[in-house]
């Protein structure tokens, strides 16, 4: 018998005859649902992620590339890596960045690892949405936007559509039915990388990005 | 006797030596004001942060019940869920391995390292890897294993073991860390500025992420229905270890499994809030396989090692099974008056504090660990804060019973009866007889008051710091009789 068979045999011999009843998640979440409008959800998301030290800018569909260019200049980003084959990436292809070289991701990570670790100042990604309750971004890795894009460069710029902010993580898993098809890597991000491992003193930029900058696309006239 | 509880020589595994050693370590820890101050301060801080995350008692109660329900449900289907997990991970391209013992787990991982001619394994935080002495095993085989969680890195650099399951270097002050860095890292000058220290660690470890052959991680939740490994972290080193090297090995105990993806939402929320008082961690990393065709990064191979190491023993008993509900948040140690006074190293086990006392006996046997469940005042704080409602005090009493009962043919655990002493057991049996019946009790108390002069002056442990016990000259019942 293999280790696997021995472990499973021991467990099977001891398992209760009837499994417990399936836990009722709705009983916990339904009475606590807030039923917030988009504006409040955005406000709560913003307060949450700002409390984790992220920078949030509200913009519009038309203006965000110019805002990003300005932010890059302010932060002295010389090179920014992005995924070209996305709606946002195609907007960036058209935009002018006076102070920054835009570099589309090309090839496998092995081909650009050294640059990624040593020469790229910022990575830009879209987001799948966000969570109001905790101030959290959701990213799914894809061929166009690999996972290291939001991890290795010191600054991470993330583009978020205000319409995709959901109340809780539980709501996301339910309404979007993530269980039906997860990507290789799904990520929740709440702020720049941090640690409190030295005397409980909070320090940012532990191993991941030191700065997280969120640009929210919000239709004109909505919450600023 | 002079012990140095915080200083362990490099690479030397901590294991139980003897009851005397445990007592001596605890004695030294209690008499180290510096250590006590660090832990007191840190625990007060963590308790306050947790409390601030649960302003609504009703929500906390509901979430705890739900989390307990999910963990118990998962355990009630554990064998099926493990098979489902294995099938789905395999479908996703992850190789699944099973290990009954730490040695088997290390051998599996060493095999993977050899196959890839790995020189350096960079590690995310994993208590299971501590449990199996992974670093030690790799070093013995000539493979480098480097911790990359800042706290773990500090502890490894100092040649120590983690003193807390969430905050490994909690016993070190920034001045000690500053000294350590200046001594051990080439080209680094003394600085006790925390930002500067973190920057130093970041720079050293970035090179390692870039060059390591294998990344190792633990697992917080394994989801059976999707074949997904979930990791909770703040630093990003876990993401580095699971993304950048060509091979990713994850290791976990067989109990860390849930059936449905949605079960992860409440557990994740109560985990970070209970552990460090954070509403959410910086990263929640959900991995469902290696780099696929079209993917531009991620490891080419992903392995999962499922470790038993005594867990199936706990599983076999309905009461002891509750031990496996644990989601390793550390709240029980943060709220434990014993842990706060002696710190994590004094216990001598991988998992310190209340969770360590109830889980270590299954991993190491009661012969080595039977004193652990006695290192408790049974104040109940651990059970009260546990996010999955493990009745820790009840389990401590149960384990005391297992250790002290006469050895029998069908023990619930290895080492049952390890602390059994026929003399003590005889005394208690007599006591029970005397106190169990009014007639014998009356006769006993009559004799005790008459012959009180014969009470010994030396009463072993009791008289070490107290005046001897002696029966009163008159019984309560006699005094009451006089009054009437
Ligand atoms: S026993 Fe409970 S409180 Fe202690 S670490 Fe486990 S889940 Fe947390």
XYZ file of C-alpha atoms and ligand atoms in Angstrom:
716
model
C 0.000 0.000 0.000
C 1.189 3.503 -0.790
C 1.277 6.369 1.698
C -1.778 7.736 -0.090
C -3.774 4.556 0.338
C -2.760 4.168 3.964
C -3.734 7.744 4.846
C -7.047 7.493 3.021
C -7.826 4.094 4.563
C -7.230 5.467 8.070
C -9.449 8.452 7.396
C -12.204 6.385 5.813
C -12.263 4.015 8.764
C -12.798 6.946 11.119
C -15.047 9.185 9.066
C -18.515 9.833 10.506
C -21.207 7.729 8.815
C -23.130 10.817 7.721
C -21.372 14.037 6.742
C -22.419 17.185 8.603
C -25.037 19.417 7.030
C -23.720 21.833 4.393
C -23.039 25.187 6.095
C -25.586 27.887 5.315
C -23.560 30.847 4.095
C -26.596 32.883 3.107
C -27.816 32.912 6.691
C -24.719 34.888 7.567
C -24.399 37.109 4.525
C -27.981 37.944 3.515
C -28.980 39.882 6.663
C -25.733 41.835 6.402
C -26.036 42.798 2.736
C -25.925 46.559 2.468
C -27.656 47.127 -0.838
C -25.402 50.096 -1.536
C -25.562 52.199 -4.660
C -22.496 52.450 -6.889
C -21.405 55.754 -5.357
C -21.311 54.374 -1.830
C -19.547 51.256 -2.975
C -16.871 53.345 -4.640
C -16.527 55.504 -1.538
C -16.131 52.472 0.689
C -13.666 50.806 -1.651
C -11.642 53.995 -1.757
C -11.587 54.515 2.007
C -10.557 50.887 2.474
C -7.694 50.731 0.024
C -6.431 54.191 0.991
C -6.228 53.016 4.585
C -3.864 50.334 3.272
C -1.641 53.034 1.786
C -2.776 52.844 -1.847
C -3.185 56.008 -3.922
C -6.563 56.449 -5.631
C -7.358 58.776 -8.546
C -10.782 59.168 -10.112
C -10.822 59.712 -13.852
C -12.959 59.059 -16.909
C -12.870 56.776 -19.913
C -11.580 59.632 -22.062
C -8.982 61.080 -19.721
C -7.309 58.251 -17.867
C -4.333 57.773 -20.262
C -3.386 61.438 -19.855
C -3.723 61.154 -16.072
C -1.515 58.057 -16.103
C 1.083 59.892 -18.187
C 1.095 62.733 -15.644
C 1.406 60.356 -12.693
C 4.285 58.561 -14.423
C 6.073 61.873 -14.942
C 5.497 62.896 -11.294
C 6.843 59.604 -10.034
C 9.781 59.691 -12.433
C 8.850 56.421 -14.058
C 11.357 55.966 -16.866
C 10.017 52.628 -18.113
C 6.557 51.183 -17.673
C 5.673 47.641 -18.706
C 2.116 46.790 -19.787
C 0.087 44.213 -21.648
C -0.586 45.451 -25.177
C -3.301 43.032 -26.166
C -6.069 44.419 -23.935
C -8.583 47.265 -24.343
C -6.544 49.422 -21.970
C -3.303 48.425 -23.656
C -4.644 49.559 -27.030
C -5.493 52.952 -25.501
C -1.931 53.226 -24.213
C -0.568 52.460 -27.694
C -2.236 55.691 -28.868
C -1.287 57.836 -25.889
C 1.711 60.100 -25.484
C 3.870 59.745 -22.421
C 6.358 62.603 -22.453
C 8.543 61.353 -19.592
C 8.123 57.594 -19.823
C 9.012 54.796 -22.220
C 6.089 52.427 -22.589
C 7.165 48.858 -23.097
C 4.626 46.225 -24.093
C 5.180 42.773 -22.559
C 6.654 40.531 -25.253
C 7.678 36.896 -25.016
C 8.105 34.590 -22.044
C 9.163 35.914 -18.651
C 12.584 34.265 -19.019
C 13.378 36.621 -21.902
C 12.720 39.752 -19.874
C 13.416 38.616 -16.310
C 16.560 40.714 -15.876
C 14.823 43.856 -17.144
C 11.758 43.120 -15.094
C 13.814 42.869 -11.911
C 16.294 45.654 -12.552
C 15.161 48.122 -15.198
C 11.381 48.394 -15.204
C 10.056 51.087 -12.836
C 6.351 50.368 -13.041
C 3.864 47.773 -14.205
C 0.383 48.602 -15.500
C -2.603 46.239 -15.384
C -6.333 46.296 -15.762
C -8.416 44.813 -12.966
C -11.366 42.473 -13.062
C -13.155 44.456 -10.395
C -12.943 45.364 -6.728
C -14.480 44.655 -3.332
C -16.037 47.529 -1.387
C -16.067 45.833 2.018
C -12.315 45.551 2.321
C -10.865 47.922 -0.299
C -9.557 45.127 -2.497
C -8.678 44.814 -6.192
C -9.263 41.601 -8.131
C -6.838 40.532 -10.854
C -6.962 37.465 -13.049
C -3.745 36.535 -14.785
C -3.994 36.188 -18.559
C -1.827 35.741 -21.617
C -1.919 39.497 -22.141
C -1.320 40.451 -18.503
C 0.998 37.949 -16.790
C 1.166 37.728 -13.000
C 4.627 39.253 -12.516
C 3.417 42.527 -14.065
C 1.675 43.451 -10.805
C 4.373 41.935 -8.602
C 7.951 42.673 -9.560
C 8.142 46.373 -10.615
C 8.340 48.839 -7.680
C 5.146 50.660 -8.708
C 1.886 49.012 -9.742
C -0.669 51.089 -11.648
C -4.099 49.443 -11.686
C -7.061 50.533 -13.776
C -10.487 49.957 -12.275
C -13.965 50.484 -13.693
C -16.226 51.777 -10.909
C -19.090 49.667 -12.274
C -17.243 46.490 -11.353
C -17.007 47.173 -7.605
C -18.927 44.526 -5.665
C -19.999 44.535 -2.010
C -18.087 41.512 -0.634
C -15.744 38.720 -1.730
C -18.567 36.280 -1.066
C -20.829 38.195 -3.491
C -18.124 38.039 -6.140
C -17.657 34.294 -5.824
C -21.413 33.778 -6.022
C -22.508 36.214 -8.719
C -19.523 35.700 -10.999
C -19.400 31.970 -10.254
C -15.624 31.835 -10.020
C -15.788 28.141 -9.188
C -16.845 27.443 -12.779
C -13.489 28.434 -14.239
C -10.556 29.984 -12.430
C -7.480 31.201 -14.291
C -4.017 29.863 -13.433
C -3.742 32.663 -10.920
C -6.477 34.795 -9.375
C -5.382 37.526 -7.013
C -6.870 39.845 -4.458
C -4.713 42.893 -3.784
C -5.303 45.352 -0.935
C -2.537 47.908 -0.997
C 1.204 47.876 -1.668
C 3.339 45.087 -0.218
C 4.021 45.508 3.497
C 5.382 43.843 6.623
C 5.213 44.341 10.380
C 7.741 41.633 11.168
C 10.190 43.951 12.905
C 8.780 44.973 16.276
C 5.255 45.235 14.845
C 6.341 48.375 12.988
C 4.575 48.715 9.650
C 6.890 49.146 6.646
C 5.821 49.266 3.001
C 7.546 47.730 0.001
C 8.559 44.442 1.590
C 8.978 42.249 -1.492
C 6.273 43.354 -3.903
C 5.443 46.855 -5.172
C 6.248 49.747 -2.860
C 3.432 51.796 -4.334
C -0.018 50.839 -5.541
C -1.768 53.484 -7.628
C -5.409 52.887 -8.568
C -7.038 54.854 -11.385
C -10.813 54.540 -11.226
C -12.870 55.132 -14.351
C -16.086 56.694 -13.208
C -18.674 58.119 -15.604
C -18.914 61.928 -15.612
C -21.090 63.405 -12.910
C -20.635 60.470 -10.529
C -18.794 60.694 -7.251
C -15.508 62.505 -7.482
C 21.782 26.460 35.805
C 22.098 28.918 33.020
C 20.127 28.401 29.838
C 19.813 30.655 26.862
C 16.269 30.080 25.746
C 16.462 32.339 22.715
C 19.751 31.108 21.402
C 19.717 27.912 19.465
C 22.724 26.942 17.438
C 22.276 27.155 13.681
C 20.302 24.393 12.057
C 19.844 22.515 15.296
C 16.340 21.130 15.479
C 14.393 21.933 18.584
C 12.845 18.813 19.999
C 11.761 17.870 23.432
C 14.596 16.673 25.566
C 12.955 16.045 28.899
C 10.504 17.404 31.400
C 13.400 19.030 33.232
C 14.469 20.816 30.081
C 10.964 22.157 29.524
C 10.718 23.332 33.122
C 14.150 24.919 32.926
C 13.281 26.732 29.683
C 10.058 28.023 31.168
C 11.849 29.083 34.337
C 14.462 30.985 32.380
C 11.883 32.610 30.140
C 9.850 33.821 33.104
C 13.003 35.259 34.650
C 14.028 37.129 31.508
C 12.434 40.570 31.915
C 13.523 41.628 28.437
C 11.756 38.700 26.792
C 8.656 39.128 28.908
C 8.458 42.782 28.012
C 8.666 42.049 24.265
C 5.928 39.457 24.412
C 3.676 41.439 26.741
C 3.879 44.462 24.452
C 3.364 42.469 21.270
C 0.438 40.473 22.642
C -1.314 43.579 23.993
C -0.895 45.153 20.564
C -2.291 42.130 18.718
C -5.214 41.710 21.134
C -6.214 45.346 20.717
C -5.969 45.101 16.929
C -8.126 41.992 16.835
C -10.744 43.552 19.111
C -10.960 46.580 16.811
C -11.829 44.285 13.883
C -14.898 42.894 15.630
C -16.917 45.884 16.808
C -20.137 43.981 16.180
C -20.423 41.044 18.598
C -23.373 39.669 16.694
C -21.420 39.537 13.445
C -18.489 37.895 15.211
C -20.705 35.224 16.767
C -22.363 34.499 13.460
C -19.062 34.373 11.572
C -17.464 32.100 14.171
C -20.389 29.683 14.011
C -20.245 29.691 10.234
C -16.485 29.120 10.209
C -16.768 26.303 12.729
C -19.532 24.790 10.603
C -17.442 24.939 7.441
C -14.419 23.354 9.095
C -16.482 20.595 10.689
C -18.334 19.949 7.447
C -15.038 19.702 5.548
C -13.585 17.302 8.114
C -16.701 15.156 8.058
C -15.997 14.537 4.351
C -12.202 14.647 4.555
C -11.326 11.424 2.672
C -13.668 12.232 -0.245
C -12.510 15.842 -0.372
C -8.862 14.797 -0.497
C -9.606 12.535 -3.446
C -11.599 15.276 -5.145
C -8.780 17.746 -4.552
C -6.239 15.321 -5.959
C -8.352 14.660 -9.049
C -8.906 18.357 -9.765
C -5.318 19.361 -9.103
C -4.137 16.583 -11.396
C -6.548 17.770 -14.073
C -5.095 21.276 -13.619
C -1.585 19.920 -14.129
C -0.435 19.896 -10.484
C 1.453 16.821 -9.232
C 0.103 15.566 -5.924
C 2.256 13.652 -3.411
C 1.313 12.038 -0.112
C 3.548 11.680 2.940
C 2.815 9.961 6.227
C 5.898 11.227 8.035
C 8.214 14.240 7.934
C 10.968 12.046 6.505
C 8.764 10.958 3.634
C 7.799 14.556 2.893
C 11.425 15.675 2.893
C 12.430 12.767 0.675
C 9.735 13.675 -1.862
C 10.862 17.291 -1.983
C 14.522 16.384 -2.116
C 13.696 14.101 -5.043
C 12.102 17.012 -6.895
C 15.104 19.216 -6.095
C 17.547 16.564 -7.376
C 15.547 16.068 -10.542
C 15.971 19.765 -11.303
C 19.539 19.906 -10.011
C 18.367 22.670 -7.726
C 20.946 24.601 -5.754
C 18.638 27.085 -4.079
C 15.090 26.783 -2.806
C 13.508 30.067 -1.815
C 10.756 29.707 0.769
C 7.548 31.507 1.553
C 6.197 31.183 5.059
C 5.186 27.632 5.876
C 4.766 26.248 9.380
C 4.440 22.728 7.963
C 7.942 23.072 6.533
C 9.091 23.970 10.060
C 7.201 20.988 11.421
C 9.187 18.618 9.191
C 12.528 20.430 9.691
C 12.682 21.051 5.953
C 15.610 23.491 6.007
C 17.666 21.092 8.045
C 16.915 18.177 5.716
C 17.803 20.201 2.611
C 21.007 21.559 4.091
C 22.058 18.067 5.101
C 21.598 17.065 1.459
C 23.525 20.052 0.137
C 20.558 22.066 -1.160
C 20.188 25.641 0.031
C 16.843 26.582 1.611
C 16.355 30.283 2.190
C 13.472 31.849 4.101
C 12.037 34.950 2.413
C 9.291 36.067 4.777
C 11.013 38.956 6.625
C 10.354 37.449 10.041
C 11.438 33.972 8.973
C 14.516 35.406 7.259
C 15.565 37.147 10.486
C 14.984 34.010 12.514
C 16.946 31.869 10.044
C 19.807 34.368 9.973
C 19.940 34.216 13.766
C 19.960 30.410 13.738
C 16.693 30.328 15.641
C 13.190 28.975 15.256
C 10.008 31.052 14.941
C 8.587 32.013 18.323
C 5.104 32.722 16.946
C 3.273 31.071 14.041
C 2.256 34.378 12.439
C 5.027 36.719 13.598
C 8.131 34.531 13.704
C 10.607 37.166 14.940
C 8.349 38.684 17.558
C 10.909 37.996 20.304
C 13.586 40.124 18.623
C 13.915 43.858 19.110
C 14.882 46.099 16.222
C 18.243 46.702 17.875
C 18.935 42.974 17.940
C 17.915 42.713 14.286
C 20.108 45.700 13.404
C 23.079 43.989 15.036
C 22.296 40.715 13.338
C 22.096 42.314 9.878
C 25.328 44.233 10.399
C 27.098 41.032 11.470
C 25.673 38.596 8.955
C 25.010 40.508 5.741
C 28.160 41.632 3.897
C 28.432 45.374 3.373
C 25.656 46.326 5.770
C 26.216 48.899 8.508
C 24.309 49.028 11.767
C 20.945 50.767 11.482
C 17.903 50.290 13.671
C 15.638 52.213 11.315
C 12.878 49.729 10.469
C 12.361 51.006 6.910
C 16.081 50.746 6.242
C 16.202 47.220 7.681
C 13.314 46.110 5.483
C 15.039 47.675 2.468
C 18.160 45.652 3.224
C 16.139 42.449 3.456
C 14.300 43.316 0.257
C 17.496 43.829 -1.695
C 19.131 40.629 -0.507
C 16.049 38.541 -1.216
C 15.171 40.044 -4.626
C 18.327 38.526 -6.078
C 17.350 35.193 -4.610
C 13.846 35.243 -6.080
C 15.413 35.953 -9.442
C 17.940 33.143 -9.257
C 16.243 30.402 -7.189
C 15.484 27.106 -8.906
C 12.504 26.196 -6.759
C 9.979 28.147 -4.718
C 8.364 26.541 -1.679
C 5.165 27.654 0.008
C 2.578 26.526 2.495
C -1.160 26.540 1.867
C -3.886 28.317 3.832
C -6.852 26.679 2.137
C -6.991 23.972 -0.525
C -10.242 24.016 -2.490
C -11.435 20.560 -3.540
C -14.053 21.506 -6.151
C -11.674 23.629 -8.234
C -8.245 22.230 -7.365
C -7.004 25.569 -6.059
C -4.337 26.440 -3.497
C -4.976 29.666 -1.560
C -2.223 31.646 0.149
C -2.636 34.571 2.533
C 0.209 37.068 2.908
C 1.232 40.720 3.168
C 4.772 40.895 1.875
C 4.573 39.522 -1.658
C 7.300 36.970 -1.004
C 4.694 34.225 -1.225
C 3.733 35.467 -4.683
C 7.419 35.630 -5.647
C 8.068 32.041 -4.494
C 5.007 30.698 -6.273
C 5.457 32.699 -9.490
C 9.075 33.365 -10.389
C 11.047 30.085 -9.977
C 10.530 27.341 -12.585
C 9.182 24.931 -9.989
C 6.738 25.567 -7.176
C 6.303 23.074 -4.359
C 3.466 23.615 -1.889
C 3.218 21.620 1.306
C 0.248 21.323 3.617
C -1.330 19.168 6.285
C -4.167 16.967 5.050
C -6.713 18.910 7.092
C -6.432 22.317 5.353
C -9.133 21.552 2.850
C -12.559 22.973 2.032
C -15.056 21.649 -0.471
C -16.369 24.779 -2.162
C -14.631 27.907 -3.312
C -17.239 30.078 -1.564
C -16.304 28.467 1.768
C -13.041 30.331 1.527
C -14.676 33.786 1.829
C -15.747 33.641 5.506
C -12.647 31.680 6.582
C -10.302 34.170 4.922
C -12.109 37.090 6.556
C -12.038 35.645 10.065
C -8.443 34.451 9.630
C -6.839 37.824 8.955
C -9.003 39.614 11.489
C -8.248 37.091 14.234
C -4.561 36.788 13.413
C -3.201 40.309 13.064
C -6.345 42.402 13.330
C -6.287 43.214 9.610
C -9.575 43.542 7.726
C -7.831 41.756 4.877
C -4.273 40.796 3.987
C -2.417 42.601 1.214
C -2.511 39.540 -1.015
C -4.806 36.583 -1.424
C -3.191 34.345 -3.984
C -5.268 31.599 -5.619
C -3.218 29.137 -7.634
C -4.903 26.619 -9.916
C -2.032 25.103 -11.828
C 1.316 25.651 -13.546
C 2.005 27.878 -16.574
C -0.342 26.836 -19.359
C 0.088 27.102 -23.111
C -0.142 30.818 -23.862
C 0.748 31.919 -20.294
C 3.843 34.111 -20.220
C 5.030 33.445 -16.680
C 4.460 31.272 -13.638
C 6.187 28.011 -12.705
C 6.393 25.234 -15.281
C 5.776 22.637 -12.600
C 3.615 22.788 -9.495
C 3.692 20.094 -6.811
C 1.550 19.644 -3.719
C 2.744 17.520 -0.794
C -0.038 16.360 1.528
C 1.327 15.526 4.974
C -0.290 13.358 7.639
C 2.205 13.348 10.545
C -0.268 12.419 13.270
C -3.286 14.193 11.835
C -5.076 10.948 10.978
C -4.654 9.891 14.596
C -6.433 13.034 15.792
C -9.054 12.451 13.112
C -9.921 8.991 14.416
C -11.410 10.326 17.659
C -14.497 12.497 17.503
C -13.347 14.870 20.232
C -9.688 15.051 19.214
C -10.732 15.614 15.583
C -11.681 19.166 16.553
C -7.961 19.902 16.750
C -7.973 19.731 12.942
C -10.482 22.571 12.587
C -7.576 24.967 13.198
C -6.829 27.617 10.549
C -3.534 28.619 12.249
C -4.448 32.215 13.052
C -2.423 32.400 16.254
C -5.155 34.204 18.209
C -5.041 31.542 20.933
C -1.389 32.298 21.631
C -1.931 36.052 21.486
C -4.531 35.741 24.243
C -2.773 33.083 26.332
C -1.439 34.255 29.716
C 1.121 31.433 29.716
C 2.407 32.151 26.188
C 2.629 35.866 26.997
C 4.869 35.111 29.965
C 7.151 32.436 28.558
C 7.212 33.265 24.826
C 7.219 30.780 21.974
C 10.612 29.116 22.340
C 10.102 27.744 25.832
C 7.573 25.203 24.576
C 10.238 23.566 22.430
C 7.737 22.544 19.751
C 7.144 23.908 16.245
C 3.699 25.163 17.208
C 3.789 27.036 20.523
C 0.933 28.197 22.730
C -2.487 26.596 23.095
C -2.674 25.206 19.551
C 0.777 23.692 20.042
C -0.326 21.987 23.224
C -3.229 20.247 21.519
C -1.631 19.432 18.169
C 1.968 18.508 19.087
C 0.985 15.360 21.044
C -0.357 13.915 17.792
C 2.788 14.785 15.865
C 5.359 13.762 18.466
C 3.533 11.329 20.760
C 2.596 11.860 24.389
C 5.889 10.464 25.742
C 7.605 13.639 24.640
C 4.746 16.064 25.034
C 2.612 15.031 28.001
C 3.715 18.016 30.065
C 2.486 20.510 27.455
C -1.237 20.232 28.253
C -0.407 20.841 31.914
C 1.237 24.195 31.119
C -2.141 25.896 31.253
C -4.300 27.547 33.869
C -7.410 26.497 31.889
C -8.518 30.119 31.966
C -10.428 29.553 28.734
C -9.218 32.603 26.794
C -7.978 30.479 23.878
C -11.310 28.729 23.391
C -13.131 32.041 23.596
C -11.169 33.728 20.792
C -10.661 30.739 18.507
C -12.337 31.685 15.191
C -13.392 28.100 14.544
C -14.486 27.460 18.138
C -12.061 24.680 18.989
C -12.780 23.813 22.652
C -9.083 24.020 23.530
C -9.501 23.806 27.342
C -11.603 20.635 26.982
C -8.972 19.116 24.728
C -6.240 19.993 27.242
C -8.145 18.127 29.937
C -8.688 15.199 27.601
C -4.966 15.037 26.789
C -4.063 15.170 30.483
C -6.380 12.220 30.953
C -4.819 10.325 28.045
C -1.357 10.888 29.460
C -2.174 9.950 33.039
C -4.519 7.006 32.597
C -3.254 3.431 32.892
C -2.002 2.119 29.540
C -4.676 0.048 27.832
C -5.128 -2.030 24.705
C -6.921 0.461 22.444
C -5.285 3.824 23.038
C -6.619 6.853 21.162
C -3.103 8.111 20.681
C 0.553 7.206 20.654
C 2.019 7.533 24.127
C -1.279 7.083 25.975
C -0.383 6.473 29.631
C 3.036 8.086 29.227
C 2.648 10.002 32.482
C 0.860 7.175 34.283
C 2.175 6.646 37.819
C 0.561 3.773 39.749
C 1.289 5.469 43.091
C -0.325 8.761 42.156
C -3.157 6.972 40.507
C -3.654 4.921 43.704
C -3.726 8.095 45.826
C -6.392 9.635 43.606
C -8.437 6.475 43.644
C -8.327 6.484 47.453
C -9.232 10.138 47.512
C -12.225 9.474 45.273
C -13.360 6.669 47.575
C -13.028 8.787 50.719
C -14.802 11.764 49.241
C -17.397 9.777 47.357
C -19.306 8.515 50.407
C -20.439 10.604 53.436
C -19.584 7.866 55.919
C -15.972 7.405 54.791
C -15.512 11.131 54.434
C -16.717 11.692 57.967
C -14.426 9.025 59.342
C -11.489 10.418 57.365
C -11.978 13.994 58.544
C -12.377 12.824 62.130
C -9.048 11.006 61.922
C -7.351 13.873 60.096
C -8.171 16.420 62.803
C -7.139 14.047 65.597
C -3.795 13.182 64.037
C -2.980 16.542 62.489
C 0.305 16.688 64.356
C 1.543 13.858 62.145
C 1.247 15.905 58.912
C 4.666 15.944 57.209
C 6.494 19.291 57.224
C 7.914 18.776 53.750
C 5.214 18.437 51.088
C 7.356 18.289 47.946
C 6.415 20.965 45.384
C 3.891 22.660 47.637
C 6.350 23.614 50.376
C 9.000 24.825 47.901
C 7.435 28.283 48.142
C 4.619 27.921 50.663
C 4.004 26.972 54.297
C 2.917 23.343 54.773
C -0.723 22.347 54.674
C -2.238 20.989 57.871
C -5.793 19.913 58.722
C -7.626 22.328 61.045
C -7.930 21.348 64.757
C -11.701 21.075 64.431
C -13.940 20.075 61.546
C -16.480 22.476 60.119
C -19.278 20.059 60.979
C -18.164 20.017 64.631
C -18.020 23.774 64.835
C -21.516 24.025 63.350
C -22.788 21.501 65.866
C -21.500 23.727 68.712
C -23.356 26.703 67.331
C -26.724 25.075 67.292
S -6.576 26.862 17.621
Fe -8.040 28.422 16.961
S -7.152 30.346 17.767
Fe -5.498 28.814 17.827
S -4.403 29.050 15.887
Fe -5.974 27.475 15.557
S -7.732 28.588 14.732
Fe -6.392 30.116 15.662
